[in-house]
Short mmCIF file of C-alpha atoms in Angstrom, two decimals:
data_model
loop_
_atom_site.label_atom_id
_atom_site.label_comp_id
_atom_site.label_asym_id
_atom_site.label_seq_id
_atom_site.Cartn_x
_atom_site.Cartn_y
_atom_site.Cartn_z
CA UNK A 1 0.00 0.00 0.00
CA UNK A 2 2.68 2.50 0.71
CA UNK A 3 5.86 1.54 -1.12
CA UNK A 4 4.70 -0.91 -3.99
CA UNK A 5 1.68 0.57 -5.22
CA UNK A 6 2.87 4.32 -5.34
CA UNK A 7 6.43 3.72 -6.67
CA UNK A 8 5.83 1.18 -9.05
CA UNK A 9 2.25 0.39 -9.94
CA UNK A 10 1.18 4.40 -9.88
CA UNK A 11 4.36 4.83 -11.83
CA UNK A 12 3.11 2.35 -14.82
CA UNK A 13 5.97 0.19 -13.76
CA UNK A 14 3.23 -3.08 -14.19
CA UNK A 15 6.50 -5.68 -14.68
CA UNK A 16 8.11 -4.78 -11.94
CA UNK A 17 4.96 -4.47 -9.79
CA UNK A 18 3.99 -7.88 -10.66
CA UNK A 19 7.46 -9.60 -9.94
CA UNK A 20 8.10 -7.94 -6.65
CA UNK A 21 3.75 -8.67 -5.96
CA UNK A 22 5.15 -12.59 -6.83
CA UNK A 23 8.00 -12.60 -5.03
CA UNK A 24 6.54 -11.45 -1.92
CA UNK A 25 3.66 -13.68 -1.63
CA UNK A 26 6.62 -16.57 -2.47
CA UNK A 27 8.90 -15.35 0.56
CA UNK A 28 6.29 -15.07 2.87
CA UNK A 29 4.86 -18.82 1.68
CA UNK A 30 8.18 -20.19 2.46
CA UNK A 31 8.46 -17.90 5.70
CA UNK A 32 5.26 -19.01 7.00
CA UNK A 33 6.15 -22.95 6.30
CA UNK A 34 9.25 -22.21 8.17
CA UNK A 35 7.57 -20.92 11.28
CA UNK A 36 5.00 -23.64 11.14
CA UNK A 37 6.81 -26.21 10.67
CA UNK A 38 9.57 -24.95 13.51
CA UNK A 39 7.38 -23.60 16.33
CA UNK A 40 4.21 -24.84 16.13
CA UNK A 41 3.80 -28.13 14.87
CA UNK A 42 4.46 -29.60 18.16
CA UNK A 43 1.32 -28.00 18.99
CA UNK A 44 -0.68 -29.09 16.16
CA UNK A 45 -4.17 -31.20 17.34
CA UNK A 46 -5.24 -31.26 13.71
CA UNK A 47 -2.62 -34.06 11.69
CA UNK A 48 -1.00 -31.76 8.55
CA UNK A 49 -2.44 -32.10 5.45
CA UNK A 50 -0.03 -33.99 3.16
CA UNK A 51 -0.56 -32.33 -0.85
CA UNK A 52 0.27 -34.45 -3.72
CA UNK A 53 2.42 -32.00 -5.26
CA UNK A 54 4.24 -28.89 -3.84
CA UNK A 55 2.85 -26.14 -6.43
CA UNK A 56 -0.68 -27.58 -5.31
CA UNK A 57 1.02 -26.80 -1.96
CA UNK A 58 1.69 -22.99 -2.52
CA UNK A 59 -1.45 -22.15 -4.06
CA UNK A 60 -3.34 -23.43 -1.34
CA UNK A 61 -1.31 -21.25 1.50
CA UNK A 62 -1.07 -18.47 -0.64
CA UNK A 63 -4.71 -17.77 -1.24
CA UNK A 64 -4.92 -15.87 2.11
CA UNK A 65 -2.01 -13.91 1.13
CA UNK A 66 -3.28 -12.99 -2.52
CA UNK A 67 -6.62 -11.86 -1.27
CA UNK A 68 -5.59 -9.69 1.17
CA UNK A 69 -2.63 -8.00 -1.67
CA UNK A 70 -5.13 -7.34 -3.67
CA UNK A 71 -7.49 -5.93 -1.01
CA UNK A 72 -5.03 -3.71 0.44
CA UNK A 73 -3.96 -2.79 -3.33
CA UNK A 74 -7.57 -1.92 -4.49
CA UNK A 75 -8.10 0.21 -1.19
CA UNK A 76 -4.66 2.12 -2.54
CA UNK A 77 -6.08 2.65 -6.02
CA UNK A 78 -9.55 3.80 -4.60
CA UNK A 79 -7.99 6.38 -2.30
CA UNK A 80 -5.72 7.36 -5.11
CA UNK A 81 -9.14 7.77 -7.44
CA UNK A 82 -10.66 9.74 -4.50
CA UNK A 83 -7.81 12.20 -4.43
CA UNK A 84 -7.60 12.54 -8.48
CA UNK A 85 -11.42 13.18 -8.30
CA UNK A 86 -10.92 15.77 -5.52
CA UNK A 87 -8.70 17.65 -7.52
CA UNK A 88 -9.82 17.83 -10.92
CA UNK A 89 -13.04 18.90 -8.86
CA UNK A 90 -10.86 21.32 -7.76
CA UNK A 91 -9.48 22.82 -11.15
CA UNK A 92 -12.48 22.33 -12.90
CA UNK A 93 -14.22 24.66 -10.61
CA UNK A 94 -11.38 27.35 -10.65
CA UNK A 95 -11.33 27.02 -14.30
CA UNK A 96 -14.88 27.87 -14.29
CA UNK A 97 -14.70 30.42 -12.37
CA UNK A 98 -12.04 32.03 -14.21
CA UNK A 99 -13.95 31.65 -17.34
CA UNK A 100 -16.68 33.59 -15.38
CA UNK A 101 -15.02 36.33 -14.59
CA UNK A 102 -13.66 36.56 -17.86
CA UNK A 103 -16.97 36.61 -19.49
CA UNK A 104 -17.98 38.98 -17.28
CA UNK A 105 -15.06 41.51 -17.61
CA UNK A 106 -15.94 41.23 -21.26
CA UNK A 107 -19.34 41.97 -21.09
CA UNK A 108 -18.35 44.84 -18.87
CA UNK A 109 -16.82 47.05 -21.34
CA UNK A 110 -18.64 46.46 -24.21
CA UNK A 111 -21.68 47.87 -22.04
CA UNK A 112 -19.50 50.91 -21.08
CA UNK A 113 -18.34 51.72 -25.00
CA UNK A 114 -22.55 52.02 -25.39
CA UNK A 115 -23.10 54.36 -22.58
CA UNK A 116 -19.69 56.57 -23.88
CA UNK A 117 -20.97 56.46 -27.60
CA UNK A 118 -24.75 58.01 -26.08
CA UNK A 119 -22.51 60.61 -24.57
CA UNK A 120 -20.50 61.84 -27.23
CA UNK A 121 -24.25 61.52 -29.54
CA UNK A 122 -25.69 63.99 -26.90
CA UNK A 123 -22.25 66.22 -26.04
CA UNK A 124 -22.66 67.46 -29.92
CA UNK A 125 -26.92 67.22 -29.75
CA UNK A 126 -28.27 68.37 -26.05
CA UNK A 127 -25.58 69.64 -23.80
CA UNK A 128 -28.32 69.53 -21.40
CA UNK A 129 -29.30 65.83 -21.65
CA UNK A 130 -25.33 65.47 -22.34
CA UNK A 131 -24.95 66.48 -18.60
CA UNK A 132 -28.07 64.42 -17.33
CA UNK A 133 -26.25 61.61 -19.19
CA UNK A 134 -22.92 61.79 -17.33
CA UNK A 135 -24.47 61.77 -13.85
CA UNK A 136 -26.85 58.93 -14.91
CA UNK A 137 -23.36 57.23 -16.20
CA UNK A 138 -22.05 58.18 -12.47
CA UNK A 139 -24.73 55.79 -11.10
CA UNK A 140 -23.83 53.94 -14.05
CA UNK A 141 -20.39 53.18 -13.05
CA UNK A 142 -20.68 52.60 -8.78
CA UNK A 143 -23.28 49.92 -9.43
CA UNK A 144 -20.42 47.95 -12.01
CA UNK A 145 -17.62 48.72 -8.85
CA UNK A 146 -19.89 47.74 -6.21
CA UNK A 147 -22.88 45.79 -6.38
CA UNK A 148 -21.87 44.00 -10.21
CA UNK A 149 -19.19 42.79 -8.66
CA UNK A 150 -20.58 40.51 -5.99
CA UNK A 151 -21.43 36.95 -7.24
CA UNK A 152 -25.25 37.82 -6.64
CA UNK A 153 -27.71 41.02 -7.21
CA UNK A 154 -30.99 41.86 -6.46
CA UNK A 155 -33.30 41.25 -9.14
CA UNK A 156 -35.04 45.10 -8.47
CA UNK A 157 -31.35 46.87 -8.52
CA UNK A 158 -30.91 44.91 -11.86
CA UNK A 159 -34.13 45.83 -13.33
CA UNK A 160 -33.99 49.69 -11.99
CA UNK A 161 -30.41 49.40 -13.63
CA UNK A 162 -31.83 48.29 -17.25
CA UNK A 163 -34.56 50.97 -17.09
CA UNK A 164 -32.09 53.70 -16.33
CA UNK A 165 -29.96 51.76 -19.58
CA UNK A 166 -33.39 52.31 -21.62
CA UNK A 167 -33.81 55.77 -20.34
CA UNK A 168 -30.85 57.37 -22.03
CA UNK A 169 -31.09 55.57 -24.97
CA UNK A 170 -34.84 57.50 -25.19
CA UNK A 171 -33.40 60.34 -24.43
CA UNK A 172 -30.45 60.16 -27.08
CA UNK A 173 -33.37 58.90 -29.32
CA UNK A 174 -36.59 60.74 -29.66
CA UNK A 175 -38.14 58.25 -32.14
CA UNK A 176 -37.68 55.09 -29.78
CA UNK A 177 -40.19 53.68 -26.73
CA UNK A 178 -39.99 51.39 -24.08
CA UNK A 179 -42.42 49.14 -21.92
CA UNK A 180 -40.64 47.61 -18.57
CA UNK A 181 -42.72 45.55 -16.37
CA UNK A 182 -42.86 42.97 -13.59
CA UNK A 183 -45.36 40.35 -13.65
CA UNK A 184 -45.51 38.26 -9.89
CA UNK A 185 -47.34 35.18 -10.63
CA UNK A 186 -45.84 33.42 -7.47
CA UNK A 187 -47.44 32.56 -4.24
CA UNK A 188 -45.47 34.83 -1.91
CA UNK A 189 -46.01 38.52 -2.81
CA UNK A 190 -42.80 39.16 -1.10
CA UNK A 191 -40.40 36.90 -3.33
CA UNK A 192 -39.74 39.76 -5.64
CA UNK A 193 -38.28 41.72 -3.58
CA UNK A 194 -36.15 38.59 -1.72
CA UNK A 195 -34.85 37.49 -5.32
CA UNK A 196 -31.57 37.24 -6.29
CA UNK A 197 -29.37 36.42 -9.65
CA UNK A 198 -26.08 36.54 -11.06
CA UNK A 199 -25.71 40.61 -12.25
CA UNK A 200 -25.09 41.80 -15.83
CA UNK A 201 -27.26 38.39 -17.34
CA UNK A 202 -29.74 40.68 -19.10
CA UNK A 203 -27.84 43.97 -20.12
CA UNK A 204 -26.75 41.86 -23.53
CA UNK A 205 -30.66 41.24 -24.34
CA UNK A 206 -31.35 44.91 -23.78
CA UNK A 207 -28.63 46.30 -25.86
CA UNK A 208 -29.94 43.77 -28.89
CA UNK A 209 -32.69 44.99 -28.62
CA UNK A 210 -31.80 48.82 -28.63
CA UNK A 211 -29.36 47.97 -31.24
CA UNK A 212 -31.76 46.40 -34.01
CA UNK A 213 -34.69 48.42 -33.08
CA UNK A 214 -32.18 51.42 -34.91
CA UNK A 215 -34.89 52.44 -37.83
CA UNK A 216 -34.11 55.84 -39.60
CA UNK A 217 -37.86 56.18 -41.32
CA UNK A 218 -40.25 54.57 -38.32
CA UNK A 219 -40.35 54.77 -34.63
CA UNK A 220 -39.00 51.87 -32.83
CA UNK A 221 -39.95 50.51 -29.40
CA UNK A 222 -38.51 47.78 -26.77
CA UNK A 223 -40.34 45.57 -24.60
CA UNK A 224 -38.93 43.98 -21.77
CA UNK A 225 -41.14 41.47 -19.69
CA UNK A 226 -39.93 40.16 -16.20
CA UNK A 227 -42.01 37.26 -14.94
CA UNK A 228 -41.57 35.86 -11.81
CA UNK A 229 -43.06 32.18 -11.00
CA UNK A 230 -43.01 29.74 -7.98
CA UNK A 231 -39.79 28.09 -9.40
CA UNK A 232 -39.35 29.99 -12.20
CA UNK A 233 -38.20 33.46 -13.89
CA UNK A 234 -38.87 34.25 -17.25
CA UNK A 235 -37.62 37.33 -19.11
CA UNK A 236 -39.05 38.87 -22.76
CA UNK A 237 -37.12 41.03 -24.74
CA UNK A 238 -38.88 42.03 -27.44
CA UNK A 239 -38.11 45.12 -30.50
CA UNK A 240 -39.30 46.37 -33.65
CA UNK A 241 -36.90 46.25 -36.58
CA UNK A 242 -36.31 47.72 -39.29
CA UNK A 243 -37.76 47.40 -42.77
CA UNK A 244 -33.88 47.58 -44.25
CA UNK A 245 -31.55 46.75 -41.43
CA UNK A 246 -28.70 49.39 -40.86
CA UNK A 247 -25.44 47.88 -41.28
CA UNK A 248 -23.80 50.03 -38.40
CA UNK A 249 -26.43 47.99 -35.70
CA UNK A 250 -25.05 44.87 -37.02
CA UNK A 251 -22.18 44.98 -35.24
CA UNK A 252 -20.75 43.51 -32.18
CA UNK A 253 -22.60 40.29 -30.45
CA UNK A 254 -20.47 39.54 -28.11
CA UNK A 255 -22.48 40.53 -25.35
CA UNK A 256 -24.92 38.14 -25.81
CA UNK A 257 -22.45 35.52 -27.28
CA UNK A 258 -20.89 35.19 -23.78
CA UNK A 259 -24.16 35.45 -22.00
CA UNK A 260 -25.23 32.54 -23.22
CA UNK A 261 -21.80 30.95 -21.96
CA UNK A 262 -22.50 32.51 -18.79
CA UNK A 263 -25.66 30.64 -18.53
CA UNK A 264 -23.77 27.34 -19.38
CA UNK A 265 -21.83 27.85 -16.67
CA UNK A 266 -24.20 29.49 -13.89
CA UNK A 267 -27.46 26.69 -14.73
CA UNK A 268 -26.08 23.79 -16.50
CA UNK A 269 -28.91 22.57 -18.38
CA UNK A 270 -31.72 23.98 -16.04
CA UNK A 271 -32.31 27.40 -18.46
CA UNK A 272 -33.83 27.67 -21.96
CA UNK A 273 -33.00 30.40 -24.14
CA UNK A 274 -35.80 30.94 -26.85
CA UNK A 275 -34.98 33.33 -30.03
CA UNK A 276 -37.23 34.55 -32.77
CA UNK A 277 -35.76 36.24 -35.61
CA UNK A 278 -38.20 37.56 -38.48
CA UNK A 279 -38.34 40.73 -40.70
CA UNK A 280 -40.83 42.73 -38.32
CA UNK A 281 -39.15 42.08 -34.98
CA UNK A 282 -36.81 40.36 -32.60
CA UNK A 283 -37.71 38.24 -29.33
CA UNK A 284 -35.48 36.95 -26.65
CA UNK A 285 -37.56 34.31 -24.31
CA UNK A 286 -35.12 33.29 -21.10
CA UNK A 287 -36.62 30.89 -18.79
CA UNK A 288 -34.21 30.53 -15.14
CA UNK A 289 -34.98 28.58 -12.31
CA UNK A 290 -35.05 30.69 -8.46
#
């Protein structure tokens, strides 16, 4: 258990393993005859047992012996499994948790270089609303350093947060609307206010949808649905499009690329991520379990 097994057999040394496994169960055959046959067969009540040949001997006195090496070896390899487990466990969660962060750092500033571009729109439009939009981007900014960076947020902080999000975007755009509400379906009326999620999982949704609502000719609107179940959340985003889509809203997508590893990651399997894509509009449909 604690020389052979992790210097030779953990080593892939099998040949040598095997010989010294032999060789050991031979010695102590021979040392157990020994002692037998010197110290206690005067005390023997039972007559010996006289074998026909001496291989038919061994195998019979060894079969003690080669249970309990392989007993003692299997307990070796199954503590040796329990370990290996433990630690890719181990990586495997600091891997994903790295990844997480990642995402989320990249999510992060793609956000931000929306909110900067709405400044610099306004700065040369409505000095006014240009000044409006830095102190909204002041509230902007201490909810990323503070509360976005715990591992959970209130659902309310992150829906005030994407309403403040839509806000500027009306005001940097008089031809676009927006429709925000909360639907509590659930048994407890206070669960609402109780429930919490992993921040930033929506902000890629709403910026889709501000981004291919963009219509020169028509005025565009956003809807964004929250709706909270017994053991279930399910958000709508949902925008008008354009009749000829504007090449500069085609870019980007990585928000919402990593979301969706995000949600890999956070739920596993337990989340379903619905999108419909036609000429008249766009619709996001995310189902979480709470």
């Amino acid at each position: 258990m604690y020389i052979l097994v992790p210097k030779l057999l953990f080593r892939e040394k099998y040949f040598t393993y095997l010989f010294t496994l032999v060789s050991i169960i031979t010695c102590g055959f021979l040392l157990m005859k020994q002692i037998d046959i010197n110290f206690f067969e005067p005390y023997r009540i039972v007559k010996r047992r006289v074998f026909s040949s001496f291989f038919r001997e061994i195998l019979t006195a060894t079969n003690l012996l080669t249970i309990l090496v392989f007993a003692f070896t299997s307990i070796k390899l199954f503590q040796q499994w329990a370990r290996d487990t433990e630690r890719i466990n181990e990586l495997e969660k600091n891997s994903l948790q790295l990844e997480l962060k990642e995402l989320k750092n990249q999510i992060n500033p793609h956000f931000l270089f929306n909110m900067l571009n709405n400044v610099n729109v306004l700065v040369k439009t409505d000095a006014e609303k240009a000044s409006m939009t830095i102190l909204k981007l002041y509230d902007f900014l201490r909810y990323q350093l503070y509360d976005n960076n715990q591992d959970s947020v209130l659902l309310l902080s992150e829906i005030r947060f994407l309403n403040d999000f839509m806000e500027l975007e009306k005001m940097r755009r008089d031809d676009f609307s927006f429709e925000l509400s909360i639907e509590n379906k659930s048994d407890n009326e206070e669960l609402l206010s109780q429930l919490v999620l992993p921040p930033n999982l929506f902000i890629p949704f709403i910026e889709n949808a501000i981004k291919h609502s963009v219509d020169l000719d028509n005025h565009s609107k956003a809807t964004i649905i929250f709706q909270i179940f017994n053991n279930q959340l399910v958000f709508i985003s949902y925008n008008t499009k354009p009749e000829e889509p504007i090449e500069e809203s085609q870019k980007g997508g990585l928000g919402l690329a990593n979301v969706k590893r995000r949600l890999e990651l956070l739920y596993g399997n337990n989340f379903t991520l619905k999108i419909e894509d036609n000429d008249k509009n766009y619709t996001a449909t995310l189902t979480l379990p709470i």
